[in-house]
Each structure stands twice: as structure tokens, then as C-alpha cells.
GROMACS .gro file of C-alpha atoms in nm:
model
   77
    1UNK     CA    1  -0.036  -5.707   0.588
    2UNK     CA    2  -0.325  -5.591   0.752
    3UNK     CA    3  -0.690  -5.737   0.702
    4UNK     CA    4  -1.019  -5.667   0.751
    5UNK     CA    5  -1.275  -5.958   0.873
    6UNK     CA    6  -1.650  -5.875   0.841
    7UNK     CA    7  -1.844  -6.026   1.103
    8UNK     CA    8  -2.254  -6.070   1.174
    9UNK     CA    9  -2.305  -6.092   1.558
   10UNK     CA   10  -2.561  -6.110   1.819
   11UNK     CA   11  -2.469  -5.763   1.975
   12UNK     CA   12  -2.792  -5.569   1.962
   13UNK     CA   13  -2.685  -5.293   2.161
   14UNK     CA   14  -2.449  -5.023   2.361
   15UNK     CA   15  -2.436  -5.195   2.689
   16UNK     CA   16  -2.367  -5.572   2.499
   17UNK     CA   17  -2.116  -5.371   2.336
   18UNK     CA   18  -1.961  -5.224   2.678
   19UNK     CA   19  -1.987  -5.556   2.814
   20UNK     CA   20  -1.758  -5.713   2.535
   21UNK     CA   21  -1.555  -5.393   2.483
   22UNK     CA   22  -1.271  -5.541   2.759
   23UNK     CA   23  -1.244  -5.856   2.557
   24UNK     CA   24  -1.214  -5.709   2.219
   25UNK     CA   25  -0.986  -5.469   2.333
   26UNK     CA   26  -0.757  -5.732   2.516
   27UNK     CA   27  -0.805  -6.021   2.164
   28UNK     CA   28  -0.638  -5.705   1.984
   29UNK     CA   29  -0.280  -5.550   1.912
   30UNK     CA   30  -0.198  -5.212   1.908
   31UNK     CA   31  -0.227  -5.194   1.546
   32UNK     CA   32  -0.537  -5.395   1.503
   33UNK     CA   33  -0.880  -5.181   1.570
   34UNK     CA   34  -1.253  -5.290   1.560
   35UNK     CA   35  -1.576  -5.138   1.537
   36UNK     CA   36  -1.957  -5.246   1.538
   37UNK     CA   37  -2.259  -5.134   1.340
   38UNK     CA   38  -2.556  -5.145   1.574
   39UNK     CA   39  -2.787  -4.997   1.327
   40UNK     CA   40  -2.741  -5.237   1.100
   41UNK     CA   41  -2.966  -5.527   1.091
   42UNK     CA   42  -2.663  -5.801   1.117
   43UNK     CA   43  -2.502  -5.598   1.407
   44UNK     CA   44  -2.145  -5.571   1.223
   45UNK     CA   45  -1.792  -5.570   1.382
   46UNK     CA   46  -1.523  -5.491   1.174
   47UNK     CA   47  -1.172  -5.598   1.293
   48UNK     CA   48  -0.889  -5.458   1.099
   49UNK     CA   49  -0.628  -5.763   1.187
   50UNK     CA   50  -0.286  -5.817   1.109
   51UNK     CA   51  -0.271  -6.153   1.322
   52UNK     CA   52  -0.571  -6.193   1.500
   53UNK     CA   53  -0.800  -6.490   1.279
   54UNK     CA   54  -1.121  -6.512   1.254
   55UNK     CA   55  -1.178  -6.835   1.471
   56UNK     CA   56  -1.051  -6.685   1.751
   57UNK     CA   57  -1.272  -6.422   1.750
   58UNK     CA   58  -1.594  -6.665   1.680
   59UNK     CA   59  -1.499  -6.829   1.987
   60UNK     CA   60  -1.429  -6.547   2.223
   61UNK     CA   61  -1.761  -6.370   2.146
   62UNK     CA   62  -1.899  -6.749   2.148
   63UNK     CA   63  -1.787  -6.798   2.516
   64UNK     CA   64  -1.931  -6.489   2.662
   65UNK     CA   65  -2.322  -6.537   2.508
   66UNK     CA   66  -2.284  -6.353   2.169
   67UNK     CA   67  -2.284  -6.533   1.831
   68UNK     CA   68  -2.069  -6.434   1.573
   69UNK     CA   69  -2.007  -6.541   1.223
   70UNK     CA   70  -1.751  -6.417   0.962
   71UNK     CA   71  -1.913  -6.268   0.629
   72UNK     CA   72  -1.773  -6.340   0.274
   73UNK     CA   73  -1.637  -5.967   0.227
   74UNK     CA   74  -1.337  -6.002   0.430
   75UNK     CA   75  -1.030  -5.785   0.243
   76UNK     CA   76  -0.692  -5.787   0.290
   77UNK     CA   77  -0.540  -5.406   0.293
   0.00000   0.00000   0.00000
């Protein structure tokens, strides 16, 4: 079952985004996707998981400069 974790990060902008892109794209399946929301004030990624947890994205954002901390509307889909 696929769900969708909710996350408020430190990425303010396209080229912290580009610089992370690589390491989202290599935490993720083929079926999992994610996307930020620069524009809004808590910088949002969306992941939409099937086994990827939350932790492990914390710390992988965590270890390259960017904070990163899961939000209560996570859904399951």
C-alpha cells in the first residue's frame, strides 16, 4: 500500500532542490515519487512511499545540510 509522508524542510529554493534531486531520486523506487512546495512557507516534500520510512528520509536530507521533519498529515493511499 502506498503512502504519502508530509514533510517541512529547509529547502528554500531551485538550486537546493537540484542539489538534493540525485539523492531523492536514488532513496526512491520506481513506484515511489516526490515533490517539493517552494512557495510554501514550510518548503514541503511530498513522498508518495510504499517502503521508503520517514526516518530515513530525515536523515538523508539531515546529512547533506537540509533539515527535515515529518508533518502530522501523512495518509496512507
Amino acid at each position: 500500500m502506498k503512502k504519502v509522508l508530509v514533510f517541512k524542510t529547509s529547502v528554500e529554493n531551485y538550486l537546493d532542490l537540484k542539489s538534493i534531486e540525485p539523492l531523492m531520486n536514488s532513496l526512491m523506487s520506481e513506484t515511489e515519487r516526490w515533490s517539493f512546495d517552494l512557495e510554501d512557507c514550510e518548503h514541503i516534500l511530498r513522498v508518495e512511499a510504499v517502503s521508503i520510512e520517514a526516518g530515513i528520509i530525515i536523515k538523508s536530507l539531515a546529512r547533506v545540510g537540509f533539515s527535515c521533519a515529518e508533518l502530522e498529515d501523512t495518509l496512507s493511499v
